[in-house]
Amino acid sequence: MGFLIIEKGIRPGVALIRLNRPESLNALNRALVAELTDTLLEMEREEAIRAIVITGNERAFAAGADIKEMAEDSAVDMLLLDQFQRWDQIKRLKKPLIAAVSGYALGGGCELAMLCDIIIASETAQFGQPEIKIGVIPGAGGTQRLTRAIGKARAMEYILTGKFFSAQQAEAWGLVTRVVPVELYLEEALRLAEEIASMPPIAVQLAKQAVNKAYELSLEEGLHFERRNFYLLFATADQKEGMRAFMEKRPPKWQGR
């Protein structure tokens, strides 16, 4: 049995992936992460899918890694397994990912949400990196992405204590795009995904690349990367169509070319 529930075309251009291990609060075991990665790579190749929403359920987005799987592993076991190379594959996806988070997003669950491009949270969402409480630290990007999102001092406090923080705090600190009532969080994420999916796909992908580079490059290098992507879009049919439609005062018809 798989650990995901997949709905393609739930909205025009949108796919929905539900993490489905409710008995363990969607803990991210290795099989689930492998299935999620393979599914995302398949969706990357499907032209009809232009934006992807990842969610759990109202009680938990994902409450962390499956500790039982790794409790007895050695350092050599972890090195040889190299489980985080799957996360690197997700990071390299071109299509936009939106996390719809309700309930717990802890440890690997918080890291998975941060791996997405946008986070929509319900009022009940709780975030945290509590790995310190079991003798380790975040290993799938938590120390790096949380620090970039909320700043060194806050990240240091929450990573060193393992405390949780609320959706409202996450929004105030810039980690979350918006907080909505629990009955609306998935609807809001799907609405946003549909809006993004209605945009020219190549421009969306190059814009995503450029924004991500802002975290990785100096300002000068980032500006150079942005400019290169801007110029590249003038080789697309969608750029011609978009500007022509603007001048003719009509809606554009994107081809993804």
Coordinates of C-alpha atoms in Angstrom, one line a residue:
M1 CA 0.0 0.0 0.0
G2 CA 1.3 3.5 -0.9
F3 CA 1.6 6.3 1.6
L4 CA 0.2 9.0 -0.7
I5 CA -3.2 10.0 -2.0
I6 CA -2.8 11.7 -5.4
E7 CA -5.3 13.8 -7.2
K8 CA -4.3 15.2 -10.6
G9 CA -6.4 17.9 -12.2
I10 CA -8.1 18.8 -8.9
R11 CA -8.0 22.3 -10.3
P12 CA -6.9 23.4 -13.8
G13 CA -3.1 22.7 -14.0
V14 CA -3.0 21.6 -10.3
A15 CA -2.1 18.3 -8.7
L16 CA -2.6 17.5 -5.0
I17 CA -0.5 15.1 -3.0
R18 CA -1.7 14.0 0.4
L19 CA 0.7 12.4 2.9
N20 CA -1.3 9.4 4.2
R21 CA 0.1 7.8 7.3
P22 CA -2.6 9.0 9.7
E23 CA -1.8 6.4 12.4
S24 CA 1.7 8.0 12.8
L25 CA 0.8 11.6 12.2
N26 CA 2.2 11.3 8.7
A27 CA 5.7 10.5 10.1
L28 CA 8.2 10.5 7.1
N29 CA 9.5 7.0 6.8
R30 CA 11.9 6.2 4.0
A31 CA 9.3 4.5 1.9
L32 CA 7.1 7.6 2.0
V33 CA 9.9 10.0 1.1
A34 CA 10.9 7.7 -1.8
E35 CA 7.3 7.5 -3.0
L36 CA 6.9 11.3 -2.7
T37 CA 10.1 12.0 -4.6
D38 CA 9.2 9.5 -7.4
T39 CA 5.7 11.0 -7.7
L40 CA 7.1 14.6 -7.8
L41 CA 9.6 13.6 -10.5
E42 CA 6.8 12.0 -12.5
M43 CA 4.7 15.2 -12.2
E44 CA 7.6 17.3 -13.3
R45 CA 7.4 15.5 -16.6
E46 CA 3.7 16.0 -17.1
E47 CA 2.9 19.1 -19.1
A48 CA -0.7 19.3 -17.8
I49 CA 0.6 19.8 -14.3
R50 CA 1.8 23.3 -13.6
A51 CA 1.7 23.6 -9.8
I52 CA 1.7 21.0 -7.0
V53 CA 0.1 21.2 -3.5
I54 CA 1.5 18.9 -0.8
T55 CA -0.6 18.4 2.4
G56 CA -1.3 16.0 5.2
N57 CA -4.6 16.2 7.2
E58 CA -6.1 18.6 9.7
R59 CA -4.2 17.0 12.6
A60 CA -0.8 16.8 11.1
F61 CA 1.1 17.8 8.0
A62 CA 3.9 15.6 9.1
A63 CA 5.0 15.2 12.7
G64 CA 8.7 14.3 11.9
A65 CA 10.8 11.4 10.7
D66 CA 10.1 7.8 11.6
I67 CA 12.5 7.5 14.6
K68 CA 12.0 3.7 14.8
E69 CA 13.7 3.3 11.4
M70 CA 16.9 5.1 12.4
A71 CA 17.2 4.5 16.2
E72 CA 19.8 1.7 15.8
D73 CA 21.6 3.0 12.7
S74 CA 25.3 3.8 12.9
A75 CA 27.1 6.8 11.4
V76 CA 28.3 4.5 8.5
D77 CA 24.7 3.3 8.0
M78 CA 23.5 6.8 7.6
L79 CA 26.4 7.8 5.3
L80 CA 25.9 4.8 3.0
L81 CA 22.1 5.2 3.0
D82 CA 22.4 8.9 2.1
Q83 CA 18.7 9.4 2.6
F84 CA 18.8 13.1 2.1
Q85 CA 19.7 12.8 -1.6
R86 CA 16.0 12.4 -2.1
W87 CA 15.4 15.8 -0.6
D88 CA 18.0 17.3 -3.0
Q89 CA 15.9 15.9 -5.9
I90 CA 12.8 17.7 -4.5
K91 CA 14.8 20.9 -4.2
R92 CA 15.7 20.8 -7.9
L93 CA 12.1 20.5 -9.1
K94 CA 11.2 23.3 -11.5
K95 CA 7.5 23.4 -10.9
P96 CA 6.2 25.4 -7.9
L97 CA 5.4 23.5 -4.8
I98 CA 2.9 24.8 -2.2
A99 CA 2.7 23.3 1.3
A100 CA -0.8 23.3 2.9
V101 CA -0.1 22.9 6.6
S102 CA -2.5 22.1 9.4
G103 CA -1.6 20.7 12.8
Y104 CA 2.0 19.5 13.4
A105 CA 4.8 20.3 11.0
L106 CA 7.7 19.1 13.1
G107 CA 11.3 17.9 12.4
G108 CA 11.3 16.5 8.9
G109 CA 7.7 17.7 8.5
C110 CA 8.8 21.3 9.0
E111 CA 11.8 20.7 6.7
L112 CA 9.5 19.3 4.0
A113 CA 7.2 22.4 4.3
M114 CA 10.3 24.7 4.0
L115 CA 11.4 22.7 1.0
C116 CA 8.3 23.9 -0.8
D117 CA 8.2 27.3 -2.4
I118 CA 5.1 28.7 -0.5
I119 CA 3.5 27.7 2.8
I120 CA -0.2 28.2 3.5
A121 CA -1.0 27.4 7.2
S122 CA -4.2 26.8 9.1
E123 CA -4.6 28.5 12.5
T124 CA -3.8 25.3 14.2
A125 CA -0.5 24.7 12.5
Q126 CA 2.6 24.3 14.8
F127 CA 6.1 24.3 13.5
G128 CA 9.3 23.2 15.1
Q129 CA 12.7 21.4 14.9
P130 CA 12.6 19.2 18.0
E131 CA 15.5 16.9 17.0
I132 CA 17.7 18.2 19.8
K133 CA 15.3 16.4 22.3
I134 CA 16.3 13.0 20.8
G135 CA 20.1 13.7 20.7
V136 CA 20.5 14.8 17.1
I137 CA 20.0 18.0 15.0
P138 CA 17.9 18.7 11.8
G139 CA 19.5 16.9 8.9
A140 CA 17.2 17.7 5.9
G141 CA 17.9 21.5 5.8
G142 CA 16.3 22.7 9.0
T143 CA 19.3 24.6 10.4
Q144 CA 19.8 26.3 7.1
R145 CA 16.3 27.0 5.8
L146 CA 14.8 28.0 9.1
T147 CA 17.7 30.4 9.8
R148 CA 17.3 32.0 6.4
A149 CA 13.5 32.3 6.9
I150 CA 13.2 33.6 10.5
G151 CA 16.7 34.9 11.3
K152 CA 19.7 33.5 13.2
A153 CA 18.6 34.4 16.8
R154 CA 15.1 32.9 16.5
A155 CA 16.3 29.8 14.7
M156 CA 19.0 29.3 17.3
E157 CA 16.5 29.5 20.1
Y158 CA 14.0 27.1 18.6
I159 CA 16.6 24.6 17.3
L160 CA 18.6 24.5 20.5
T161 CA 15.4 24.1 22.7
G162 CA 13.2 22.1 20.3
K163 CA 10.3 24.3 21.2
F164 CA 7.3 24.6 18.8
F165 CA 6.1 27.9 17.3
S166 CA 2.6 28.8 16.1
A167 CA 1.3 29.5 12.6
Q168 CA 0.8 33.2 13.7
Q169 CA 4.4 33.5 14.7
A170 CA 5.5 31.8 11.5
E171 CA 3.5 34.3 9.5
A172 CA 4.9 37.3 11.4
W173 CA 8.4 36.0 10.9
G174 CA 8.0 35.4 7.2
L175 CA 8.1 31.6 7.1
V176 CA 4.4 31.3 6.1
T177 CA 2.7 33.2 3.4
R178 CA -0.7 33.4 5.2
V179 CA -2.7 31.9 8.0
V180 CA -6.3 31.0 7.4
P181 CA -9.1 29.1 9.4
V182 CA -8.5 25.4 9.5
E183 CA -11.5 24.7 7.2
L184 CA -10.0 26.9 4.5
Y185 CA -6.3 26.1 4.5
L186 CA -6.4 23.5 1.7
E187 CA -8.9 25.5 -0.3
E188 CA -6.6 28.5 -0.1
A189 CA -3.6 26.5 -1.2
L190 CA -5.4 25.1 -4.1
R191 CA -6.7 28.5 -5.1
L192 CA -3.2 29.9 -5.1
A193 CA -1.9 26.9 -7.0
E194 CA -4.6 27.4 -9.6
E195 CA -3.6 31.1 -9.9
I196 CA 0.0 30.2 -10.4
A197 CA -0.8 27.4 -12.9
S198 CA -2.7 30.0 -15.0
M199 CA 0.6 31.9 -15.6
P200 CA 3.1 31.1 -18.4
P201 CA 4.8 27.9 -17.2
I202 CA 8.4 28.7 -18.4
A203 CA 8.3 32.2 -16.9
V204 CA 7.0 30.6 -13.6
Q205 CA 9.9 28.1 -13.6
L206 CA 12.6 30.7 -14.3
A207 CA 11.1 33.1 -11.8
K208 CA 11.2 30.3 -9.1
Q209 CA 14.9 29.7 -10.0
A210 CA 15.7 33.4 -9.7
V211 CA 14.0 33.8 -6.3
N212 CA 15.8 30.7 -4.9
K213 CA 19.1 32.1 -6.1
A214 CA 18.6 35.1 -3.9
Y215 CA 19.3 32.8 -1.0
E216 CA 22.4 31.3 -2.5
L217 CA 24.3 34.0 -4.4
S218 CA 25.6 37.5 -3.7
L219 CA 23.5 40.4 -4.8
E220 CA 25.7 40.9 -7.9
E221 CA 25.6 37.3 -8.9
G222 CA 21.8 37.1 -8.2
L223 CA 21.2 40.1 -10.4
H224 CA 23.2 38.5 -13.2
F225 CA 21.2 35.3 -12.9
E226 CA 17.9 37.2 -12.9
R227 CA 19.0 39.2 -16.0
R228 CA 20.0 36.0 -17.8
N229 CA 16.6 34.4 -17.1
F230 CA 14.8 37.6 -18.2
Y231 CA 16.6 37.6 -21.5
L232 CA 16.0 33.9 -22.0
L233 CA 12.2 34.4 -21.9
F234 CA 12.4 36.5 -25.0
A235 CA 13.1 33.2 -26.9
T236 CA 9.6 31.9 -25.8
A237 CA 6.3 32.0 -27.7
D238 CA 4.6 32.9 -24.4
Q239 CA 6.6 36.1 -24.2
K240 CA 5.4 37.1 -27.7
E241 CA 1.9 36.1 -26.9
G242 CA 1.9 37.8 -23.5
M243 CA 3.1 41.2 -24.8
R244 CA 0.9 41.0 -27.9
A245 CA -2.2 40.2 -25.8
F246 CA -1.4 43.1 -23.5
M247 CA -1.2 45.5 -26.4
E248 CA -4.4 44.1 -27.9
K249 CA -6.2 44.2 -24.6
R250 CA -7.2 40.6 -24.5
P251 CA -6.4 37.6 -22.3
P252 CA -3.2 35.7 -23.3
K253 CA -3.3 32.1 -24.4
W254 CA -0.2 30.4 -23.0
Q255 CA 1.4 27.5 -24.8
G256 CA 4.2 26.6 -22.4
R257 CA 6.7 27.1 -25.3

